[in-house]
Tab-separated table of C-alpha atoms in Angstrom:
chain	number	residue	atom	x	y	z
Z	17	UNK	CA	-42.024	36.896	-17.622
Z	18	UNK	CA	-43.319	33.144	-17.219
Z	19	UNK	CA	-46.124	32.155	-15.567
Z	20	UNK	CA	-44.119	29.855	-13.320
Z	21	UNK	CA	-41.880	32.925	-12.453
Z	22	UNK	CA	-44.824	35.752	-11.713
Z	23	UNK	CA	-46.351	32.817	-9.341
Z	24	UNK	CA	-43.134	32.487	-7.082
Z	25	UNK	CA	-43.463	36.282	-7.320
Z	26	UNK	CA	-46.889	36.206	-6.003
Z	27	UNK	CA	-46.378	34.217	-3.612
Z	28	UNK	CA	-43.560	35.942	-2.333
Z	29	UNK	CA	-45.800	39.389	-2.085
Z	30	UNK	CA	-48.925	37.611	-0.407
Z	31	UNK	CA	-47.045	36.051	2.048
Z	32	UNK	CA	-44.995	39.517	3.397
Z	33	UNK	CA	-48.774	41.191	2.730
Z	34	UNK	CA	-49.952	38.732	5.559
Z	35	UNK	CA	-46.497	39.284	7.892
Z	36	UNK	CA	-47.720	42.637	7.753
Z	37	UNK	CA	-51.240	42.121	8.237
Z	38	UNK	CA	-50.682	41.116	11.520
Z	39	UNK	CA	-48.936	44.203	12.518
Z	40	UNK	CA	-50.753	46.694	10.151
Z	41	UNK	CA	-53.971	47.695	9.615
Z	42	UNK	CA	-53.890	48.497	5.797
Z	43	UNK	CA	-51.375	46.756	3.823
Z	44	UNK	CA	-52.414	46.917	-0.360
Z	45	UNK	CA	-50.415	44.843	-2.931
Z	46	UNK	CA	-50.392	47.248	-5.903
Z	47	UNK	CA	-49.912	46.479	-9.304
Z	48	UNK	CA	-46.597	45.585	-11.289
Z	49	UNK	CA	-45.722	48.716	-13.143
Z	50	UNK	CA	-45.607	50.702	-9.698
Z	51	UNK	CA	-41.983	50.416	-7.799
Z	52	UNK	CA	-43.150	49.015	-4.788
Z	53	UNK	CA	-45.015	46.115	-4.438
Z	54	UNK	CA	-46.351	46.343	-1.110
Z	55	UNK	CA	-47.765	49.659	0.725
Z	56	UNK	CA	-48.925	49.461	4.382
Z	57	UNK	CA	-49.598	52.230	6.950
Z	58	UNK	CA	-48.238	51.770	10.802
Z	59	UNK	CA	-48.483	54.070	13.420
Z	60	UNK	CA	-50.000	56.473	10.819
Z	61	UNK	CA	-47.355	56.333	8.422
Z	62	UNK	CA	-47.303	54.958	4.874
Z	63	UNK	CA	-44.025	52.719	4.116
Z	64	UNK	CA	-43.189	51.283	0.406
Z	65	UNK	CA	-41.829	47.773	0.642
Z	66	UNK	CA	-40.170	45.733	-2.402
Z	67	UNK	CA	-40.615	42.046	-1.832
Z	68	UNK	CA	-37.861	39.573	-3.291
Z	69	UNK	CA	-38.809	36.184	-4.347
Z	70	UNK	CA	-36.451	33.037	-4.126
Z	71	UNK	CA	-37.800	29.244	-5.155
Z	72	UNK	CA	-34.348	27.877	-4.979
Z	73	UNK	CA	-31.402	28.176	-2.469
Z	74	UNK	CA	-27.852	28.179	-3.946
Z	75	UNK	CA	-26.834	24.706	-3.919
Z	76	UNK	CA	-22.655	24.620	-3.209
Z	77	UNK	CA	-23.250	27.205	-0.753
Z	78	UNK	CA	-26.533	26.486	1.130
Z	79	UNK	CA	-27.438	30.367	1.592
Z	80	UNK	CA	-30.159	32.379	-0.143
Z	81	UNK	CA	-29.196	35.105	-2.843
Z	82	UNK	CA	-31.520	37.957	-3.786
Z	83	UNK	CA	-31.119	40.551	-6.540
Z	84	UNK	CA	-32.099	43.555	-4.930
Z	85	UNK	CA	-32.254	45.951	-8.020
Z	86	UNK	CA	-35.386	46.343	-10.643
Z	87	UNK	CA	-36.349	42.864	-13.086
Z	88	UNK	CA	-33.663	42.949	-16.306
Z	89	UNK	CA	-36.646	44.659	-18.284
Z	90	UNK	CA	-36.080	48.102	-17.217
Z	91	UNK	CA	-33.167	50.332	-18.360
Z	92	UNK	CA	-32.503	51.565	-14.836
Z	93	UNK	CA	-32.451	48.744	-12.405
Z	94	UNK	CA	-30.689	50.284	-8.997
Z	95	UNK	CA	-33.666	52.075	-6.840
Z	96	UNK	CA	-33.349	55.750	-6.425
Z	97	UNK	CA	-33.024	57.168	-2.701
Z	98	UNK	CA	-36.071	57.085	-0.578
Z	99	UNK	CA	-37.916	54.917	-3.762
Z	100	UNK	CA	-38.390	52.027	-1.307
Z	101	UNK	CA	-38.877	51.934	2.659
Z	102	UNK	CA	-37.838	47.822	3.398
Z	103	UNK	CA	-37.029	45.216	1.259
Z	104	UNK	CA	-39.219	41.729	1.975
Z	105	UNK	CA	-36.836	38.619	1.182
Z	106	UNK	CA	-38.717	35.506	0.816
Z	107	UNK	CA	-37.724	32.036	0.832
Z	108	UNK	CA	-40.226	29.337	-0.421
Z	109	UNK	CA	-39.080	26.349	0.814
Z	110	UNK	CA	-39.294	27.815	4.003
Z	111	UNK	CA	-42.436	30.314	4.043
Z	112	UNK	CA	-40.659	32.728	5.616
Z	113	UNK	CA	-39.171	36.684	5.181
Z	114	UNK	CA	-36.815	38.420	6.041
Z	115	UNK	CA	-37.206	41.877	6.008
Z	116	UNK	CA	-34.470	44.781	5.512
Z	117	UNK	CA	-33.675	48.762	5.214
Z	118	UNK	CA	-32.584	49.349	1.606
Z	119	UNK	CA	-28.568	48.574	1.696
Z	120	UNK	CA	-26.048	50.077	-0.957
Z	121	UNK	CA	-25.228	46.465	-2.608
Z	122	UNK	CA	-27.189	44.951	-5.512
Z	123	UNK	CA	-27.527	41.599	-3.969
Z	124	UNK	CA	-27.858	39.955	-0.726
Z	125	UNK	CA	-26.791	36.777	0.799
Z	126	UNK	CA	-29.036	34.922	3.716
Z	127	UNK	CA	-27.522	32.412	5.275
Z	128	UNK	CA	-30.211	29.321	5.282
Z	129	UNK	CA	-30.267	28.870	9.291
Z	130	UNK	CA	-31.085	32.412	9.137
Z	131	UNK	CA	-33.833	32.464	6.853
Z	132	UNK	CA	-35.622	29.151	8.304
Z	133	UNK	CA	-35.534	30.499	11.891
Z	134	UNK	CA	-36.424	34.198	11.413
Z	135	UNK	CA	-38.916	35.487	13.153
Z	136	UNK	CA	-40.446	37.569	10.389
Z	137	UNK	CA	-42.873	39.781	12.800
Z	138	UNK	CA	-40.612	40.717	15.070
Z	139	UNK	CA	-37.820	41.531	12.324
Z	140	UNK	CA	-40.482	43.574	10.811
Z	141	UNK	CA	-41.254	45.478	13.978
Z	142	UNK	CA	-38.159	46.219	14.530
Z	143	UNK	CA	-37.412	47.816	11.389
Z	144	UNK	CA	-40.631	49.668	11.720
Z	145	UNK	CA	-39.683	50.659	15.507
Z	146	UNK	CA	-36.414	52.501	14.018
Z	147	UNK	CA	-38.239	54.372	11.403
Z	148	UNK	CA	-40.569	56.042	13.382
């Protein structure tokens, strides 16, 4: 993977590791061969989250498209059932995530208005609320 690539990727897990910092009290980045990238504990609970980096925006439509299966390196890419807990989409350009129960599709569309304006602790407390 390039450099330029694991950065946005990086950056992408730091910034959800701080979202949740301000709602959790342990939240560990863990290291690339593991299937999450984040874990955190709330309310005494241990969730897995897999964060999803985006540097660029699709230009003719103006929305935000992540790939929400395993990088192209690994033979199986779709996670298995209860492998991941929330998905953390990030958006560069705008420093902000949006954060998501695992769906059936392999890719997701954000609309841009909707990724600029989220309000990523709330959405995140949410999600957390209705897992408990």
């Amino acid at each position: 993977m390039p450099l330029a690539t694991e950065r946005v990727g990086r950056f992408g897990e730091y910034l959800t590791a701080a979202i949740l910092s301000q709602v959790c009290d342990t939240v560990a980045v863990v290291p690339h061969n593991a299937s999450a990238d984040i874990v955190f504990e709330h309310n005494l609970k241990l969730y897995r989250c897999q964060v999803k980096t985006q540097s660029k925006i699709e230009e003719n439509r103006g929305n935000w498209r992540f790939d929400m299966r395993k990088g192209q390196r690994v033979k199986h890419r779709k996670y298995k059932d209860n492998e991941i807990d929330l998905f953390a989409f990030v958006a560069v350009t705008h420093r902000n995530v949006v954060f998501s129960l695992p769906l059936e599709q392999s890719q997701l569309t954000i609309v841009d208005e909707h990724m600029k304006n989220n309000d990523a602790v709330k959405n995140v407390l949410e999600i957390l609320e209705g897992l408990s």
